Coordinates of C-alpha atoms in Angstrom, one line a residue:
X1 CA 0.0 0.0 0.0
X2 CA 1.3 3.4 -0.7
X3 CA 3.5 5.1 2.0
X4 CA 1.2 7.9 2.9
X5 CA -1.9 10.2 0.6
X6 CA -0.4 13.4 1.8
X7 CA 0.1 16.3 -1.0
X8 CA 2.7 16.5 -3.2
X9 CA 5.8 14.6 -4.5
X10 CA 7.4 13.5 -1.1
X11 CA 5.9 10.1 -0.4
X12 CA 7.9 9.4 2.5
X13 CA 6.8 7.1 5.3
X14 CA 7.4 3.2 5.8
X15 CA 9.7 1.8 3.2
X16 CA 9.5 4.8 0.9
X17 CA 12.2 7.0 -0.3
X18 CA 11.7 10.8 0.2
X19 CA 12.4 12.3 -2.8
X20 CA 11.1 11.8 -6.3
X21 CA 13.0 11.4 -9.5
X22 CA 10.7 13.7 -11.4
X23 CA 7.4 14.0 -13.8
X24 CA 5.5 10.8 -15.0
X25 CA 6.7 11.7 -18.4
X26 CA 10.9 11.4 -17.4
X27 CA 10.0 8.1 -15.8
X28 CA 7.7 7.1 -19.1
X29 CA 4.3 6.7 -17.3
X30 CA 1.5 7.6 -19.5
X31 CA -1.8 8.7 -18.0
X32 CA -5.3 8.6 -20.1
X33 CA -8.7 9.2 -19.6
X34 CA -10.8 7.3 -21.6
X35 CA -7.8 7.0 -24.0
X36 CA -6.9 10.6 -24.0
X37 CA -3.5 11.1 -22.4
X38 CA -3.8 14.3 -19.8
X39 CA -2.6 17.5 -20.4
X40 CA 0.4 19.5 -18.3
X41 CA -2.6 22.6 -18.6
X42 CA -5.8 22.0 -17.5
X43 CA -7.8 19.5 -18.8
X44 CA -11.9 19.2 -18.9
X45 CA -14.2 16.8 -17.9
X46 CA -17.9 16.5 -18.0
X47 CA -20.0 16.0 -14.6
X48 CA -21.9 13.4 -13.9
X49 CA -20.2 11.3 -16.5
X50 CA -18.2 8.2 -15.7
X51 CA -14.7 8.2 -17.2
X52 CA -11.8 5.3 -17.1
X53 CA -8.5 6.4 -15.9
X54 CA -5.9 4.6 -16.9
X55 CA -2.0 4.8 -15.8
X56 CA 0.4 2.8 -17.7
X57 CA 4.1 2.9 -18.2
X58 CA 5.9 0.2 -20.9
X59 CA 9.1 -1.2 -20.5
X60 CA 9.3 -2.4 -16.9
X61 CA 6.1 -1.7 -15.4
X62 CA 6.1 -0.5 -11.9
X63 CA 5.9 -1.7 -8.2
X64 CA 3.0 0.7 -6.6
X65 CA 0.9 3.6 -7.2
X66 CA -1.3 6.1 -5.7
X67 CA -3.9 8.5 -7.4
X68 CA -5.1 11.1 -5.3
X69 CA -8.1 13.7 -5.9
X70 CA -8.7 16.5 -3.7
X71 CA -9.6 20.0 -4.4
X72 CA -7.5 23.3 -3.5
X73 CA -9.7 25.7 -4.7
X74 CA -12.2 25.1 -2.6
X75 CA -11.6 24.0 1.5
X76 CA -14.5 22.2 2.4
X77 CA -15.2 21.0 -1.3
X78 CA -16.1 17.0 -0.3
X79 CA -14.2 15.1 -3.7
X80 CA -13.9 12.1 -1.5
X81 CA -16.3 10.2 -4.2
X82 CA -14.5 10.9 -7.5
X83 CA -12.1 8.1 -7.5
X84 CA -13.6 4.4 -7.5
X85 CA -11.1 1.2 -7.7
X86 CA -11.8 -0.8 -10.9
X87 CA -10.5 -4.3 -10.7
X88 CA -7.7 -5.9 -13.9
X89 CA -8.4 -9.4 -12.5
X90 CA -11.3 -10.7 -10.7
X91 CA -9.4 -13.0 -8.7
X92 CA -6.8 -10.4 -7.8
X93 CA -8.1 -7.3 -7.5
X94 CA -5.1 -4.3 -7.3
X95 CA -7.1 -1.5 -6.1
X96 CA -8.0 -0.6 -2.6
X97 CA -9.8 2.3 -1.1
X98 CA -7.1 4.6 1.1
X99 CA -8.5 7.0 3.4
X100 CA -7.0 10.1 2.9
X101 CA -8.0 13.5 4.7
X102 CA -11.4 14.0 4.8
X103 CA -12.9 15.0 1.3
X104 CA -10.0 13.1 -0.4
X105 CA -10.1 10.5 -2.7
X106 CA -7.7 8.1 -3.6
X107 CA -7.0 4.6 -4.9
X108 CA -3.7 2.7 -4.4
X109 CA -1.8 -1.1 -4.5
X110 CA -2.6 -3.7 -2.4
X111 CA 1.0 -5.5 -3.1
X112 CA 4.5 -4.6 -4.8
X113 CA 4.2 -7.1 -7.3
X114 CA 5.1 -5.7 -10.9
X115 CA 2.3 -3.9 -13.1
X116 CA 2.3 -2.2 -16.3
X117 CA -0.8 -1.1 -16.7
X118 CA -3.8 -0.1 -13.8
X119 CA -7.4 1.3 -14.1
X120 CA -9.8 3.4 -12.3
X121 CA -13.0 5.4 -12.6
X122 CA -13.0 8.8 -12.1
X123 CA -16.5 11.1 -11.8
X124 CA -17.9 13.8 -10.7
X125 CA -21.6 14.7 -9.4
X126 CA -21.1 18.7 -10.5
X127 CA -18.7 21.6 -11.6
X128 CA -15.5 21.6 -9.6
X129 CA -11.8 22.0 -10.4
X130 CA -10.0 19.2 -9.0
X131 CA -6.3 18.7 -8.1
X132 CA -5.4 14.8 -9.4
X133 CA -2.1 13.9 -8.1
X134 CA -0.8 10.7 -9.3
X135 CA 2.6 9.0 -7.9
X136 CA 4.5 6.2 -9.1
X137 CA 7.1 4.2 -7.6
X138 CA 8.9 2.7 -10.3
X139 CA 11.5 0.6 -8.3
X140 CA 11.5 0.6 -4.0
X141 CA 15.1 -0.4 -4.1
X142 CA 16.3 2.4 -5.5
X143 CA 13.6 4.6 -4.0
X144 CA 12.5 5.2 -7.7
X145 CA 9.8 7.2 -8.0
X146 CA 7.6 9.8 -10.2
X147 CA 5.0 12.3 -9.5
X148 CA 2.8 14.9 -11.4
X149 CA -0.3 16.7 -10.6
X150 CA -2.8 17.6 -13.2
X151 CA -6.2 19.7 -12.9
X152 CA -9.2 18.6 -14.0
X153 CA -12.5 20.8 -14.5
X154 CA -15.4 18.9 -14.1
X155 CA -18.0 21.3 -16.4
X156 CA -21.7 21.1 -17.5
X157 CA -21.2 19.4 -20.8
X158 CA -23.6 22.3 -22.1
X159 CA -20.8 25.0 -20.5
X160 CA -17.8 23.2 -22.6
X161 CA -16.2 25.7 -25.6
X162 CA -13.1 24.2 -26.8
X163 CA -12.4 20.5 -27.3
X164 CA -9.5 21.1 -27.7
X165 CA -8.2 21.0 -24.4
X166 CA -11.0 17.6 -23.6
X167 CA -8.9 14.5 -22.6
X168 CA -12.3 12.3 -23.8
X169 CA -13.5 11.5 -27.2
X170 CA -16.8 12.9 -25.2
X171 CA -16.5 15.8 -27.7
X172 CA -15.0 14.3 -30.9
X173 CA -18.9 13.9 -32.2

């Protein structure tokens, strides 16, 4: 299970090394939702539609993970429901529920066992901007690990201007 589901890139606590080794991208972790990879800028999402998260890095997989949701724009802003574990394997399940701070949601590993590829499902009930902090540890060894936090703008799909900046095919119609 991940060492903490504090803010930021410092994971620390138990077994885990204290400093990261730098963006998903310079570790080659890929992010998508619903098979469009997140932006660095801010990315837009519909409310109250479902959406598949999917974090993936080829050539070595990983060891552990944690995906974090929580909202710094607004305090007392409850996102403690946008996250939800989505099972690969029915007879293995990877996901478990963390508890985080109240309001936050997050999904990490049960075990350190090698993945390559893990999925989630991400929604929310109205318009927010949300804070999605994703951290990989790559290799617990060598206290190998990556971090990046994106924003997401859960929007009124009515309220939406520019697909262009949509990580979902939600708009490509």
């Amino acid at each position: 299970m991940a060492g903490s589901c504090h803010s930021g890139g410092s994971i620390g606590g138990g077994f885990h090394g204290t400093q990261n080794s730098g963006s998903l991208e310079k570790g080659n972790i890929q992010i998508y939702i619903d098979d469009q990879k997140l932006s660095a800028e801010k990315n837009i999402l519909f409310s109250n539609t479902a959406y598949t998260l999917e974090l993936n890095r080829d050539n070595g997989g990983f060891q552990g993970f944690l995906i974090r949701a929580s909202s710094s724009a607004v305090d007392d802003l409850d996102v403690s429901s946008v996250l939800t574990a989505k099972s690969q394997n029915s007879q293995d399940e990877p996901f478990v529920g963390l508890y985080c701070d109240p309001g936050v949601s997050a999904v990490t590993h049960r075990a350190s066992a090698i993945d390559d590829t893990v999925t989630a499902l991400i929604n929310f009930g109205s318009t927010a901007v949300i804070d999605l902090e994703v951290t990989v540890m790559v290799n617990v060894a060598t206290d190998e690990y990556y971090y990046s936090k994106y924003e997401l703008q859960f929007q009124e799909e009515d309220n939406v201007n520019s697909p262009t900046s949509v990580p979902t095919n939600a708009l490509d119609t």
